[in-house]
Each structure stands twice: as C-alpha cells, then as structure tokens.
Backbone as a printed PyTorch tensor [residue, N CA C, xyz], in Angstrom:
tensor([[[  7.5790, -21.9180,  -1.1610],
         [  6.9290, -20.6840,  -0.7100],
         [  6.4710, -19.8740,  -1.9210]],

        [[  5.4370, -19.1270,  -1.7420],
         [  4.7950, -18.2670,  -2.7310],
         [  5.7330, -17.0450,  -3.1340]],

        [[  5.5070, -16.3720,  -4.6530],
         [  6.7860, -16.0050,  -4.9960],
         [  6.2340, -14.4650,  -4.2210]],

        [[  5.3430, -13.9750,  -3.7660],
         [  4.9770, -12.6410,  -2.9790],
         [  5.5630, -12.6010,  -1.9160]],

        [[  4.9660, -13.6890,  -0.5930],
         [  5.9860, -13.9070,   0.0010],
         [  7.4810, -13.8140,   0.3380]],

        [[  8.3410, -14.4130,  -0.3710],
         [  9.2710, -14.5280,  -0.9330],
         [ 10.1080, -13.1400,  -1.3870]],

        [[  9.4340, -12.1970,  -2.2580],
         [  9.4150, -11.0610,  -2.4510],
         [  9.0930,  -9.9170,  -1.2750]],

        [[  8.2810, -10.2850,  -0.5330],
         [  8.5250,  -9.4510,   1.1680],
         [  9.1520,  -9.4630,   1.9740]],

        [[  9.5880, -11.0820,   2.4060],
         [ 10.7520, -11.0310,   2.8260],
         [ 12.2340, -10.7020,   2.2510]],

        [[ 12.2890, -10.8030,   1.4180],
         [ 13.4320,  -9.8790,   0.6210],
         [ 13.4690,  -8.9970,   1.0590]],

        [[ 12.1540,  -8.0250,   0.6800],
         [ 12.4440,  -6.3310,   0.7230],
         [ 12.5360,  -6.3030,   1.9620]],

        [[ 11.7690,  -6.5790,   3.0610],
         [ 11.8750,  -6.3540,   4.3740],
         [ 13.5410,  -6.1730,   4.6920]],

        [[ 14.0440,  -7.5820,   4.3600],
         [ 15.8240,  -7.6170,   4.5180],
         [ 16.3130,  -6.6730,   4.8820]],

        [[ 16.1820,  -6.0730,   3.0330],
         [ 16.9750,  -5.3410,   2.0410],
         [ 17.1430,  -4.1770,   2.7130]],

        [[ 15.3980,  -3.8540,   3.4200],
         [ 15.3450,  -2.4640,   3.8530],
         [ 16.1910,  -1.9260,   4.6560]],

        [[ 15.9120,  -3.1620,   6.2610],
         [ 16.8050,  -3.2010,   7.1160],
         [ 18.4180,  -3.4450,   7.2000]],

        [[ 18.8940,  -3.6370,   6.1930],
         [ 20.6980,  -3.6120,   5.7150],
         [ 20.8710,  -2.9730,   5.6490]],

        [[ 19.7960,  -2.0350,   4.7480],
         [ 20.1100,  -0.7290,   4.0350],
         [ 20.8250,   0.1880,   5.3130]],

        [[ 19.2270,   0.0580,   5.9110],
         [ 19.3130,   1.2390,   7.1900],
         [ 20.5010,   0.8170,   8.3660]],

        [[ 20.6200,  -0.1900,   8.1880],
         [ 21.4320,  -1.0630,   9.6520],
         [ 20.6910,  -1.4010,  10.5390]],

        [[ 19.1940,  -1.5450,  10.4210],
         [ 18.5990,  -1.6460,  11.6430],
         [ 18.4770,  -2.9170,  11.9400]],

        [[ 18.0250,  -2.8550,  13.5920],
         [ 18.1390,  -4.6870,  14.1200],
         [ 16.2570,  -4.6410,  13.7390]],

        [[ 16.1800,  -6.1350,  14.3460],
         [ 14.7410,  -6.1770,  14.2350],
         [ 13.7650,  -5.5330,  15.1560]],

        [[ 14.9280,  -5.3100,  16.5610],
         [ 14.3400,  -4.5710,  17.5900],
         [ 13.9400,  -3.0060,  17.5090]],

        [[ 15.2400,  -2.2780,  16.5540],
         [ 15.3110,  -0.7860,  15.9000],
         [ 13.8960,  -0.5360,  14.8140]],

        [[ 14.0790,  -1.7430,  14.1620],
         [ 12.7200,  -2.2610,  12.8190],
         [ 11.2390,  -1.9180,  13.5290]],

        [[ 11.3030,  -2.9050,  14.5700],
         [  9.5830,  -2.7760,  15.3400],
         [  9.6350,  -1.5760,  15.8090]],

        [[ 10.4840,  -0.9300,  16.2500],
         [  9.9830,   0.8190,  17.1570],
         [  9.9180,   1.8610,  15.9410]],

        [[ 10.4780,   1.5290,  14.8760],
         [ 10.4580,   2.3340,  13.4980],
         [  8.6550,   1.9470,  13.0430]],

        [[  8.5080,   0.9530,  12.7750],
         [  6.9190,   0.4980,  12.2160],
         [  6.1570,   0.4510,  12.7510]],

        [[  6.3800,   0.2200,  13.9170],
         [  5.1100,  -0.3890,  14.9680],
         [  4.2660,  -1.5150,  14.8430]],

        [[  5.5860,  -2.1810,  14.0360],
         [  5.1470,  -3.5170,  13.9340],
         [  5.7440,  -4.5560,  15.0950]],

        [[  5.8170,  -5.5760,  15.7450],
         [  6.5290,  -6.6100,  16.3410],
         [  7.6830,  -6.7150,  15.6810]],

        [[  8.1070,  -7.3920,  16.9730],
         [  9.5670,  -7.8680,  16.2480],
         [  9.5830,  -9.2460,  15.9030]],

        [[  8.3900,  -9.8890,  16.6410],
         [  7.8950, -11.1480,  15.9250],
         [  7.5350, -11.5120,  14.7670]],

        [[  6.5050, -10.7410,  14.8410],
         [  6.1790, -10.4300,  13.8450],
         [  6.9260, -10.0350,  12.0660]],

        [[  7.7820,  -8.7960,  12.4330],
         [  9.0040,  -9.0160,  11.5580],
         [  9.5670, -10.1170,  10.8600]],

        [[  9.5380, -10.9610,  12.3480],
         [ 10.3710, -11.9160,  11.9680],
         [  9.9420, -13.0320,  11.2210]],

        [[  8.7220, -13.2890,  11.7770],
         [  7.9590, -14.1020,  10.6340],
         [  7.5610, -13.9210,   9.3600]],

        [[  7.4880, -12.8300,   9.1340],
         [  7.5560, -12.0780,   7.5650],
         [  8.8070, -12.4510,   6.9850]],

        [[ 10.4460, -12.0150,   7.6900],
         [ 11.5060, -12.1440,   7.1340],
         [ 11.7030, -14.1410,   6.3420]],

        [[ 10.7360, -14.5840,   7.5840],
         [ 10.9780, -15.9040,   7.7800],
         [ 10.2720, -16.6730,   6.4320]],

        [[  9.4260, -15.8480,   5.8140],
         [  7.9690, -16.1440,   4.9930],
         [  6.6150, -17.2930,   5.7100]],

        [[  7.1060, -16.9840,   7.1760],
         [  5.9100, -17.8640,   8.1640],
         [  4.3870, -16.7330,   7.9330]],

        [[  4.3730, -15.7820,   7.5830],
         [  3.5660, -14.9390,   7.5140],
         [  2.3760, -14.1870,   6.3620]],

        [[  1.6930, -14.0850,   6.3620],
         [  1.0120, -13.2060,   5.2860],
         [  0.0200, -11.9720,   6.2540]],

        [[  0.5260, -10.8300,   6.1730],
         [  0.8860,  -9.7590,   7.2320],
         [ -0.8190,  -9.4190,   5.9720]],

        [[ -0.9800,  -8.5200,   7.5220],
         [ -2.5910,  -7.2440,   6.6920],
         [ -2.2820,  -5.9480,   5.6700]],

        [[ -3.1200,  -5.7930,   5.1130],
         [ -2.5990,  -4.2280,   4.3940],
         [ -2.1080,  -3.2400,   5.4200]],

        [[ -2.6410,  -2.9140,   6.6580],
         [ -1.9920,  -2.1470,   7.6390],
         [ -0.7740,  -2.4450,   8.3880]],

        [[ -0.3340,  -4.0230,   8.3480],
         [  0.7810,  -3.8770,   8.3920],
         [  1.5250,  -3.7230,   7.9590]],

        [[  1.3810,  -4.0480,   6.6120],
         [  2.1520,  -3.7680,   5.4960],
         [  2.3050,  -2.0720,   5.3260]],

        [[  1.7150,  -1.4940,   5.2550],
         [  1.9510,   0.0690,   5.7390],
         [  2.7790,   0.5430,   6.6440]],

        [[  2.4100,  -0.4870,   7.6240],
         [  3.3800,   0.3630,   8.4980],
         [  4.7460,   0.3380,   8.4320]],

        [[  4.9050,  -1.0180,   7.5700],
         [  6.4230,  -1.4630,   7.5960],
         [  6.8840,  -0.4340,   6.2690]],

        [[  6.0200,   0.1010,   5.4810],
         [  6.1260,   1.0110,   4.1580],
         [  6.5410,   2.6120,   5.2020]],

        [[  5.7930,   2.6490,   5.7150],
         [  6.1220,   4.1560,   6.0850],
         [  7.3470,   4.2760,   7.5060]],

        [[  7.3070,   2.7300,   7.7840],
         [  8.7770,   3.1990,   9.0510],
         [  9.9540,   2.9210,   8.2930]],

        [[  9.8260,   2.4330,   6.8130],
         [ 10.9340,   2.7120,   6.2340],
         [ 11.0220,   3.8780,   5.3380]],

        [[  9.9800,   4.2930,   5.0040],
         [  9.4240,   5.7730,   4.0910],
         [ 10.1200,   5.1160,   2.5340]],

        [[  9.1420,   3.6070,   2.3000],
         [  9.1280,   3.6410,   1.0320],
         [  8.0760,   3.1590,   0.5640]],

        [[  7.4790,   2.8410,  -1.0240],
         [  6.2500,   2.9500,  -1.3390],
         [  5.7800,   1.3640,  -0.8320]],

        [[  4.5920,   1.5070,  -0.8030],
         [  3.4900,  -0.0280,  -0.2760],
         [  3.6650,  -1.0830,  -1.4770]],

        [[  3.6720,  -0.3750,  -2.6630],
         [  3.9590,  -1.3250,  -3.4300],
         [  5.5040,  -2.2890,  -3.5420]],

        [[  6.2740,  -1.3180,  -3.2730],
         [  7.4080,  -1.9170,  -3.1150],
         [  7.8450,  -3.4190,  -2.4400]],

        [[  6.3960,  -3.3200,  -1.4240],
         [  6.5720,  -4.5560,  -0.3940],
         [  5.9810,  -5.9700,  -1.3010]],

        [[  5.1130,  -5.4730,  -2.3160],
         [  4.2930,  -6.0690,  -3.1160],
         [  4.8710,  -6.9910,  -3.9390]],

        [[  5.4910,  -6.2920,  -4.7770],
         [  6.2400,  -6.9740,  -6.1910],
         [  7.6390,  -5.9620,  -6.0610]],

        [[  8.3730,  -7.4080,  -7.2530],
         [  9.2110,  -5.9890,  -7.5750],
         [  9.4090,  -5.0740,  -8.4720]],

        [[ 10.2580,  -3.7130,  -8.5480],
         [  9.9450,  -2.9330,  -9.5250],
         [  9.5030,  -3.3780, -10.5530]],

        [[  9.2350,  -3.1170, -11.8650],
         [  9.6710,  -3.4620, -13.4850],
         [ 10.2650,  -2.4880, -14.0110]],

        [[ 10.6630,  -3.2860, -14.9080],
         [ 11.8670,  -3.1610, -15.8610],
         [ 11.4130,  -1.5100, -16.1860]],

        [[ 12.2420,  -1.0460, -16.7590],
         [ 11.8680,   0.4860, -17.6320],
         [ 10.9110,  -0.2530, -18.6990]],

        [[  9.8210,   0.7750, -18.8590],
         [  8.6500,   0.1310, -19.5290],
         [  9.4460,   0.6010, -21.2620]],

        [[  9.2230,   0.2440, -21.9570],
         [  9.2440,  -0.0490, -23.2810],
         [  8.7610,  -0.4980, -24.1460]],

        [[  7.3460,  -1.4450, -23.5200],
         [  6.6370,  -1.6150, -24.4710],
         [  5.0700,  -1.4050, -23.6440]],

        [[  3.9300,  -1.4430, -24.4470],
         [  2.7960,  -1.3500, -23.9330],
         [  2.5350,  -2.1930, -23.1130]],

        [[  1.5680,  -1.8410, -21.8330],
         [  1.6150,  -2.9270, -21.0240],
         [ -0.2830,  -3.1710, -20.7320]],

        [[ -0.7420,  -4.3280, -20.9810],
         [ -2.0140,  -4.1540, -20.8150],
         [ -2.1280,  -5.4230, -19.5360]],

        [[ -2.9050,  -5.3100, -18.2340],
         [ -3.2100,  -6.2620, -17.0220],
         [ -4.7960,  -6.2990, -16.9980]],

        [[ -5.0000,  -7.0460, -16.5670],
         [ -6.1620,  -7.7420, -16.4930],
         [ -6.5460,  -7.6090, -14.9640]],

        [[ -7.4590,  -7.0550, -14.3210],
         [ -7.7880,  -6.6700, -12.7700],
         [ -7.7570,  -7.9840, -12.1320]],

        [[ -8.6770,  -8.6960, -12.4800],
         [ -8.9920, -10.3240, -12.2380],
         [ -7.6860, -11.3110, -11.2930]],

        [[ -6.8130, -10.9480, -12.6360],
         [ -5.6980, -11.4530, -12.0370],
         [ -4.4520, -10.4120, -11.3190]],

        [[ -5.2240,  -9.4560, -11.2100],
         [ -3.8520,  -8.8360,  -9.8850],
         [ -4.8200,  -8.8410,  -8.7290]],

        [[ -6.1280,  -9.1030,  -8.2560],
         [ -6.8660,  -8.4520,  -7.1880],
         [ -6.0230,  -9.4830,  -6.3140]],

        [[ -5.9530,  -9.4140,  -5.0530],
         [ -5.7020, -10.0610,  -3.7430],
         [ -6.5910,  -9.9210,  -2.3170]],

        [[ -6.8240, -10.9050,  -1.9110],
         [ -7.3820, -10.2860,  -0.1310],
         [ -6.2900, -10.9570,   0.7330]],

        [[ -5.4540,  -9.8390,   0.9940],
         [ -4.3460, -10.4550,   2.3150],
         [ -5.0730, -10.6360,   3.2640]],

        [[ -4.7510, -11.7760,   3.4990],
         [ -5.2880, -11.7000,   5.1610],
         [ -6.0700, -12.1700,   5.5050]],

        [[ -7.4640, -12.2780,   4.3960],
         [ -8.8670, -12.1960,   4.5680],
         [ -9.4320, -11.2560,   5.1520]],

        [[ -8.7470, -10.0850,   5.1620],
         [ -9.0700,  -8.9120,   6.2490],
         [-10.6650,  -8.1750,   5.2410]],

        [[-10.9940,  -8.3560,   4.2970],
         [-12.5200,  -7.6640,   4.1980],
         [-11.8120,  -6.2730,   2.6290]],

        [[-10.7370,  -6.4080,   2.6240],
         [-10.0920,  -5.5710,   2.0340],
         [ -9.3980,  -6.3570,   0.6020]],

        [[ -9.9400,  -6.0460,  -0.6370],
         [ -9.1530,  -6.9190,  -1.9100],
         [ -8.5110,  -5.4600,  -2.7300]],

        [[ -7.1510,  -5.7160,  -2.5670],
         [ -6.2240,  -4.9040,  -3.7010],
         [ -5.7740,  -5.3160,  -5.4240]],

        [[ -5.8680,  -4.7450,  -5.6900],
         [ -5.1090,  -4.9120,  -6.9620],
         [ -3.7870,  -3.7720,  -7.2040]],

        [[ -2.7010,  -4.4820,  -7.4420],
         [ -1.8020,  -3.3410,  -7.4000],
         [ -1.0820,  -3.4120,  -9.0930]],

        [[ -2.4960,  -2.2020,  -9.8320],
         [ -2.1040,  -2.0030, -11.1490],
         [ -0.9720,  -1.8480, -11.5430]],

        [[ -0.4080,  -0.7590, -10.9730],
         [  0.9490,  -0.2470, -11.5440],
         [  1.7030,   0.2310, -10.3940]],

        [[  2.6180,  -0.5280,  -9.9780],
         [  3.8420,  -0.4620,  -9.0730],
         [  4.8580,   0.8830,  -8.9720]],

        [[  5.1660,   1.3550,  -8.0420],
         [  5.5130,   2.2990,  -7.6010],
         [  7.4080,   2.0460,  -8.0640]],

        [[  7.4010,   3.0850,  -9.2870],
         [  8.7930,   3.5390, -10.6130],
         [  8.9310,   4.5640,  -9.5530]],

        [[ 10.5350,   5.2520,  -8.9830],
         [ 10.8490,   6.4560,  -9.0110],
         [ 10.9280,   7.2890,  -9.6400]],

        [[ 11.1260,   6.9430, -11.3170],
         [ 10.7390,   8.1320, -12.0860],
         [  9.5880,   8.8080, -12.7590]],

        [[  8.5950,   7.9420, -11.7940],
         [  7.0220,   8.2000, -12.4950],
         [  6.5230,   9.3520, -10.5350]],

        [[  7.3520,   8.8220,  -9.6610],
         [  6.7360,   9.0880,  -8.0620],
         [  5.3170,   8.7970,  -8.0330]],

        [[  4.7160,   7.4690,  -8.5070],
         [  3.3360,   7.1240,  -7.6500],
         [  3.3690,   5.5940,  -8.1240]],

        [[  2.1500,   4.8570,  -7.3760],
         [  1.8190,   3.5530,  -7.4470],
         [  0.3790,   3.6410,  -7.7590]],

        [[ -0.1310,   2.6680,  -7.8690],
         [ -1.8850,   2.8670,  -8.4800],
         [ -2.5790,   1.3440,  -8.2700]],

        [[ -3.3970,   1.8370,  -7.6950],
         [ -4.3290,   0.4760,  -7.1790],
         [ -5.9010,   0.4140,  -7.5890]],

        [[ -6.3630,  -0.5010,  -7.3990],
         [ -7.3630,  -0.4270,  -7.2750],
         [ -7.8320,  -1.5130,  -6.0880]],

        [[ -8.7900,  -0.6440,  -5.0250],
         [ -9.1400,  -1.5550,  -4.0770],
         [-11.0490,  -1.6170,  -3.7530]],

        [[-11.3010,  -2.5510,  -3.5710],
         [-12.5150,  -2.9670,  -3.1830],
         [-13.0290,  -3.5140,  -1.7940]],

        [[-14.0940,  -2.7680,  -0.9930],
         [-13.9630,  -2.8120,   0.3210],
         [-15.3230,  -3.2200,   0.7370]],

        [[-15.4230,  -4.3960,   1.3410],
         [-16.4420,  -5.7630,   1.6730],
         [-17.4820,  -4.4790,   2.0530]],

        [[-18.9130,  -4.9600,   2.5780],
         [-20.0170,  -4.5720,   3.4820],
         [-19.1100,  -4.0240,   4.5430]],

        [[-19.6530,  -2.7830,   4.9850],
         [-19.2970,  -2.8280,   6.4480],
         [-17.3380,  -2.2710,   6.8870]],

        [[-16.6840,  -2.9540,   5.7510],
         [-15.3190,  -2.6870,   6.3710],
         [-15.0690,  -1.2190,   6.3520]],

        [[-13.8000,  -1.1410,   7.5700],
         [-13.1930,   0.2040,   8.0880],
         [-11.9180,   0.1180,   7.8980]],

        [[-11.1420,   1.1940,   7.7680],
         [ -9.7010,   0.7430,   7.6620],
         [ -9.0160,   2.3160,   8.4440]],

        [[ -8.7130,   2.6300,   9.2770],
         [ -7.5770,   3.7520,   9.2620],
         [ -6.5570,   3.7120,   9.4690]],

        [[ -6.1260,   4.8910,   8.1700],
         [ -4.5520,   4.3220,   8.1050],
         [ -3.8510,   5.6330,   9.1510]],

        [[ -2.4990,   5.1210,   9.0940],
         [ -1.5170,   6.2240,  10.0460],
         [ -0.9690,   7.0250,   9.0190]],

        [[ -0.8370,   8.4310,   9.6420],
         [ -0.2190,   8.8160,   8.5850],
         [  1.4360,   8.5200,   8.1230]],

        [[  1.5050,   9.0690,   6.6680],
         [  2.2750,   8.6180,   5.7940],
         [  3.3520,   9.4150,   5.9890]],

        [[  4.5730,   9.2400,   5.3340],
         [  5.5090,  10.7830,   5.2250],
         [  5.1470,  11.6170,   4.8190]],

        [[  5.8050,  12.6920,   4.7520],
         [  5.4390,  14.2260,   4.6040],
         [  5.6690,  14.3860,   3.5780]],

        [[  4.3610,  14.7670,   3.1600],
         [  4.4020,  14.9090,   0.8840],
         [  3.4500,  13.5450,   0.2400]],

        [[  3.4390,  13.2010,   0.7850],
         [  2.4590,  11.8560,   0.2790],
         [  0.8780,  12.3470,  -0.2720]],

        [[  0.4140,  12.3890,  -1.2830],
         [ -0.9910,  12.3350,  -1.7190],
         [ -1.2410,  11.6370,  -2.2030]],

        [[ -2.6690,  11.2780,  -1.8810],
         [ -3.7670,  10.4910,  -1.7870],
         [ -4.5510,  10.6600,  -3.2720]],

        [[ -4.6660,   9.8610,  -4.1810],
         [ -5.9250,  10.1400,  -5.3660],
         [ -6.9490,   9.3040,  -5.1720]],

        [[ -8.2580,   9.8980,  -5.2500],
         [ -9.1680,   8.1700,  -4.9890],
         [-10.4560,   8.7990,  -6.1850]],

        [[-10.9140,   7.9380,  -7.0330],
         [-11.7600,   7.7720,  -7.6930],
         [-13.1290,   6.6630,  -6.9730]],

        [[-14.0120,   6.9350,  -6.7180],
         [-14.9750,   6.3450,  -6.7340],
         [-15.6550,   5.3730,  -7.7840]],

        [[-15.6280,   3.6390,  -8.1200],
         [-16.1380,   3.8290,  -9.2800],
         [-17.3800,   2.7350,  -9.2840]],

        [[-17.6430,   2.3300,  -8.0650],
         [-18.5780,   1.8130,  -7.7480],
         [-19.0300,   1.7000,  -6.1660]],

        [[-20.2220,   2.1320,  -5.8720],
         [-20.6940,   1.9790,  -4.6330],
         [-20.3560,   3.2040,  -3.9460]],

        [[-20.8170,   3.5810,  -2.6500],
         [-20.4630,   4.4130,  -1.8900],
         [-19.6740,   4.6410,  -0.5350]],

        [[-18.5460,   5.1080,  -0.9340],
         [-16.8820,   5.2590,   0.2000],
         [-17.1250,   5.9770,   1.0020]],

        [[-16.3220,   6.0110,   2.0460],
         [-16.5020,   7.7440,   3.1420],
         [-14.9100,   7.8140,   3.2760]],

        [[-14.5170,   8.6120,   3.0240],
         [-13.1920,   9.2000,   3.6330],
         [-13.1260,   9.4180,   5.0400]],

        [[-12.1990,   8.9600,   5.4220],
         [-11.9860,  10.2310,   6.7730],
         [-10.6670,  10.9970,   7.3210]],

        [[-11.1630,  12.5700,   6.8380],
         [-10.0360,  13.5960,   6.9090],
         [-10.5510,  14.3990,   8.3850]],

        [[ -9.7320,  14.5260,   8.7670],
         [ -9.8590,  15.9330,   9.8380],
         [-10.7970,  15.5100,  10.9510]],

        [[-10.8230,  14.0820,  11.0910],
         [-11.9000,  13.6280,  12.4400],
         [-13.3260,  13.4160,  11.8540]],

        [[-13.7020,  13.7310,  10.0030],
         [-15.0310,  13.6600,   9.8630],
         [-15.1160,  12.9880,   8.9760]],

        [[-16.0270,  11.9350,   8.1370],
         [-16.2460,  10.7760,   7.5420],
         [-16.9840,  11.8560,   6.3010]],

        [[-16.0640,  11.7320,   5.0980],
         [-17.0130,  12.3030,   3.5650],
         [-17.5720,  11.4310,   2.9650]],

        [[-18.5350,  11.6550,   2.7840],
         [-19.1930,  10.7890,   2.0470],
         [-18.7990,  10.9310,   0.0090]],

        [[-18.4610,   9.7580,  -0.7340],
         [-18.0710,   9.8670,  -2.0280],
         [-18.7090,   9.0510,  -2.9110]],

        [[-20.1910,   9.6060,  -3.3790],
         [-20.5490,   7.6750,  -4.1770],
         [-20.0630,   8.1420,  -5.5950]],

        [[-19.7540,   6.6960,  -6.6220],
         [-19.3220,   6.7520,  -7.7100],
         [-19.3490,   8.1120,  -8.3070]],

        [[-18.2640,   7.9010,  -8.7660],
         [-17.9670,   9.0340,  -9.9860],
         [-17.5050,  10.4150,  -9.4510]],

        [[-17.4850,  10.3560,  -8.0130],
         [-16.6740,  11.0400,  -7.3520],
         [-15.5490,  11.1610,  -7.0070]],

        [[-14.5100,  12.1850,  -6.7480],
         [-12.9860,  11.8920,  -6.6270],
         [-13.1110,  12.8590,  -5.6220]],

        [[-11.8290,  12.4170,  -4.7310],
         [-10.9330,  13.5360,  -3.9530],
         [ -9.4210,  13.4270,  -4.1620]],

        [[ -8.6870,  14.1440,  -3.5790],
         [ -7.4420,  14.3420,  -3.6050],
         [ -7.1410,  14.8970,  -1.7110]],

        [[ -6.3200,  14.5670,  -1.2640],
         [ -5.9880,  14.9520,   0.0660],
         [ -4.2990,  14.5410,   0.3640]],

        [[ -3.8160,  15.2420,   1.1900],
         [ -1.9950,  14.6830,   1.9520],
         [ -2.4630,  13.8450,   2.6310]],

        [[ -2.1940,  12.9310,   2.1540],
         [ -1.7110,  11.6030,   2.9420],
         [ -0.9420,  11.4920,   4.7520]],

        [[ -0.2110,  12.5150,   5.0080],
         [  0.7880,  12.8160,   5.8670],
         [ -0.1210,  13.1490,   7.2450]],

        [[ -1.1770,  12.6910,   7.4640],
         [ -2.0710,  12.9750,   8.5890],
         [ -2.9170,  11.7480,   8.4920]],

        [[ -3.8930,  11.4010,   9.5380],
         [ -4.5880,  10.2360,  10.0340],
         [ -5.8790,  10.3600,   9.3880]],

        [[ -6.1920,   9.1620,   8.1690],
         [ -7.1990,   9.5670,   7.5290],
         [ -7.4810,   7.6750,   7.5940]],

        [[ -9.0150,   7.5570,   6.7880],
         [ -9.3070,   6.3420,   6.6610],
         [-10.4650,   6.1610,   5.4060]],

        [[-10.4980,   5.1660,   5.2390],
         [-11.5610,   4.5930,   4.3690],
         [-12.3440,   3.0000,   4.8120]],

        [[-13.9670,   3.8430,   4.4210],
         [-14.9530,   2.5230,   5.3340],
         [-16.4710,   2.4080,   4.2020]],

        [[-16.9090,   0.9410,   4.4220],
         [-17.9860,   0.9200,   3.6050],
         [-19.1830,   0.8350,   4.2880]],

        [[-19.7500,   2.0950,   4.5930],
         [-21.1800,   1.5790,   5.3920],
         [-22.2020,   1.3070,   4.9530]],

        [[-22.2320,   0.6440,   3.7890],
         [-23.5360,  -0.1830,   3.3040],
         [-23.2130,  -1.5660,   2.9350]],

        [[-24.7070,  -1.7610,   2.3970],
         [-24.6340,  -3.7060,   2.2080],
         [-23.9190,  -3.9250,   0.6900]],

        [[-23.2370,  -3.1380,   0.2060],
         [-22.5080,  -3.9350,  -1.3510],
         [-21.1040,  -3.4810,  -1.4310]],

        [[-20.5640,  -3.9790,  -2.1920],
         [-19.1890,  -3.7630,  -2.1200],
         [-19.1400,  -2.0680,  -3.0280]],

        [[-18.1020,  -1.6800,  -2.4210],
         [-17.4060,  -0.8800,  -2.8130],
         [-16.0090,  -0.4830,  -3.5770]],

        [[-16.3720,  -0.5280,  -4.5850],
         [-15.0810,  -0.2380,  -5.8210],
         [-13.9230,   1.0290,  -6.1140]],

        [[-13.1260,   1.6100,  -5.9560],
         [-12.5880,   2.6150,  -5.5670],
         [-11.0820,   2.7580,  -6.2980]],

        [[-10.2960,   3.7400,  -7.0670],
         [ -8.6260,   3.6200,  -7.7590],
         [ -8.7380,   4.3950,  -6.4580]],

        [[ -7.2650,   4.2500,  -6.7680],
         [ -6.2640,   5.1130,  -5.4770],
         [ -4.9900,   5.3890,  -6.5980]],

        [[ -4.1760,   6.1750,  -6.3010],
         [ -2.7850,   6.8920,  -6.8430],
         [ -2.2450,   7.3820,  -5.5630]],

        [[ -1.1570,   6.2880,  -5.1890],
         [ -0.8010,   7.7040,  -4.1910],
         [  0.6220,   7.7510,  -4.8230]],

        [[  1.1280,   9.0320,  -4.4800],
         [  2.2950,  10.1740,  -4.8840],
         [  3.4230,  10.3250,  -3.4740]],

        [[  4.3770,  10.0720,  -4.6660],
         [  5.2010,   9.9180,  -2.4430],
         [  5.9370,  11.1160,  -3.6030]],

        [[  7.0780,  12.1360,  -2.3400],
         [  7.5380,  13.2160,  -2.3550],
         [  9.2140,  12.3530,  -3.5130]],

        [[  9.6200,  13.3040,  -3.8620],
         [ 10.8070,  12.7760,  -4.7870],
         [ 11.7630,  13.2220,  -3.7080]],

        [[ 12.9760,  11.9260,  -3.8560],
         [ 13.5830,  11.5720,  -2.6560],
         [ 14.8940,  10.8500,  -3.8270]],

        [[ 15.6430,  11.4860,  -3.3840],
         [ 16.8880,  11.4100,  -4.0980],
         [ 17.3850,   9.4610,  -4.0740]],

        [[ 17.1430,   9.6600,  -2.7150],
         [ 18.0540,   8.3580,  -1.5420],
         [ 16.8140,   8.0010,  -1.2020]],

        [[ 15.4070,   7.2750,  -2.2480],
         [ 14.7140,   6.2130,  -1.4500],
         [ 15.0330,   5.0900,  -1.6660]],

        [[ 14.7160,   4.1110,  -0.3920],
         [ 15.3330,   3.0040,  -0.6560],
         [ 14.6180,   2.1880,  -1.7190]],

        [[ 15.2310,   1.3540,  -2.0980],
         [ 14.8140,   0.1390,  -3.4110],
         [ 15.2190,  -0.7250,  -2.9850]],

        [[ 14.2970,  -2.1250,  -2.7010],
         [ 15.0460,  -3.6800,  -2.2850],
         [ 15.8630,  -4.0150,  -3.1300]],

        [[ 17.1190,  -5.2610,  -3.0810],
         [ 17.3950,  -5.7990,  -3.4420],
         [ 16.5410,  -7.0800,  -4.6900]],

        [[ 16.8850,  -7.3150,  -5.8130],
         [ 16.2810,  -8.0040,  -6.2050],
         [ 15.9690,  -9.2900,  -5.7890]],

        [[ 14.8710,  -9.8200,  -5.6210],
         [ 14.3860, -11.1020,  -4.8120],
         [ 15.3780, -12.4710,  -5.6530]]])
C-alpha cells in the first residue's frame, strides 16, 4: 500500500481512540459513511478533498494532518519543489500541493492548489477561529462568502473565517493557480495522530 494511504488510515485510527469514538459515532461526527470510514481505515480507499475535510473538521484537526505526518522541529532550511508535492485525489478536477504541513507551534498549514476549467468546490464550514489566506497567482478564482461569488484574478488576495459556508470555483477555460494558509484557533488539547 502507498505510504499516504497508509498514513490516513493511521490518523483516522488514532483520531478515533483518541476520542473513543465507534465508526458509527465517527460518520455522525463527519458526515462521512461509516463505510466509507471504513475503507479508508482499511486503505481500500483514496477519499476526495471534501472528504477529507470533513473527516478534518468532525475531528477539529488540521487537513493536513490527514496528509502526511507532522515534521520533525525544523532545524534546518527546508527547500520543496511544487512538482513533486502536487496531487489530484480522486481525479476530482482539484490538484493540491501541501507545502508546509500543519506544526502546532506555527497554527497554520499552506498549500498550494490548482483548479481544472470549470471546477466548483464548497466547503462546510470549519471550526470556530479558522482563517482562510488565498493568494491568487494565476488565472481567475471566485470565492464564495455570504451566498455571493468574488471574483479574484491574479495578484489578488483575500483573507476571510473559515467557520461559515464558503467555496472556491473556476469559471473559465484555463487553469487556475491559487496559495491558501489556513490558521486553525490555538487549542491546547488538539489532537495529533499517532505516528504511522
């Protein structure tokens, strides 16, 4: 099995030990299946970015977390190459790169994502305290805050709480290039998987 994989089902576990939850307690927490779950736990699965969210926010820990695992306390310079972190789970129309993984003592994760012709994504909201950073750095994004679609082409940024029903969509013919930072609230007792 692939070592990502492998690394999701871990955390998934880890999460649920943590909390005590069954898989049945798990799906009404995420709003994910419990099949589903289970095939993740199982590594039968390679789940969407939205599910993967959801299973991030019904445990209220970061997206990256589900990703990789932490690293080490940094200590030395760290230079990555985009190329080789981008991913398309799923084939869902959606390719991530997950630059820099979500440290509790930094409180954020940092991506960069790129979003096909055409794709839509809305997410649910997040916990309470969560912000959103998004840089524009190629092509033209639309947000959507408050029921209305912003329009953002390159070189534009917003900032918004995460903690309400927002989305991101590409309504033209080229791809769209975009960082993200999001900021979760400092939390004494968040959970951290077990090491894979």
């Amino acid at each position: 099995m692939d070592d990502r994989k492998a690394h999701l089902a871990q955390a998934v576990k880890s999460y649920r030990k943590k909390v005590a939850w069954s898989l049945d307690r798990a799906a009404r927490e995420t709003g994910v299946s419990k099949a589903m779950l289970g095939q993740i736990e199982r590594q039968e699965s390679s789940p969407t970015i939205d599910t993967l969210w959801k299973i991030a926010t019904g445990f209220s820990v970061s997206l990256s977390s589900l990703l990789e695992p932490a690293p080490d306390r940094v200590t030395t310079t760290e230079i990555k190459t985009l190329d080789d972190l981008r991913r398309d789970p799923a084939n869902e129309g959606m390719s991530t790169a997950l630059i820099f993984p979500y440290e509790p003592r930094f409180g954020f994760e940092y991506f960069e994502l790129i979003l096909r012709p055409g794709y839509q994504r809305i997410s649910q909201s997040h916990e309470v305290g969560v912000v959103e950073h998004i840089v524009v750095t190629q092509g033209k994004l639309e947000i959507l805050l408050d029921g209305n679609w912003q329009p953002l082409d390159a070189g534009k940024a917003i900032r918004f709480a995460a903690d309400r029903k927002h989305g991101y969509r590409n309504p033209t013919s080229r791809e769209v290039v975009f960082q993200l930072v999001i900021h979760y609230p400092s939390k004494e007792a968040r959970l951290e998987p077990e090491e894979v």
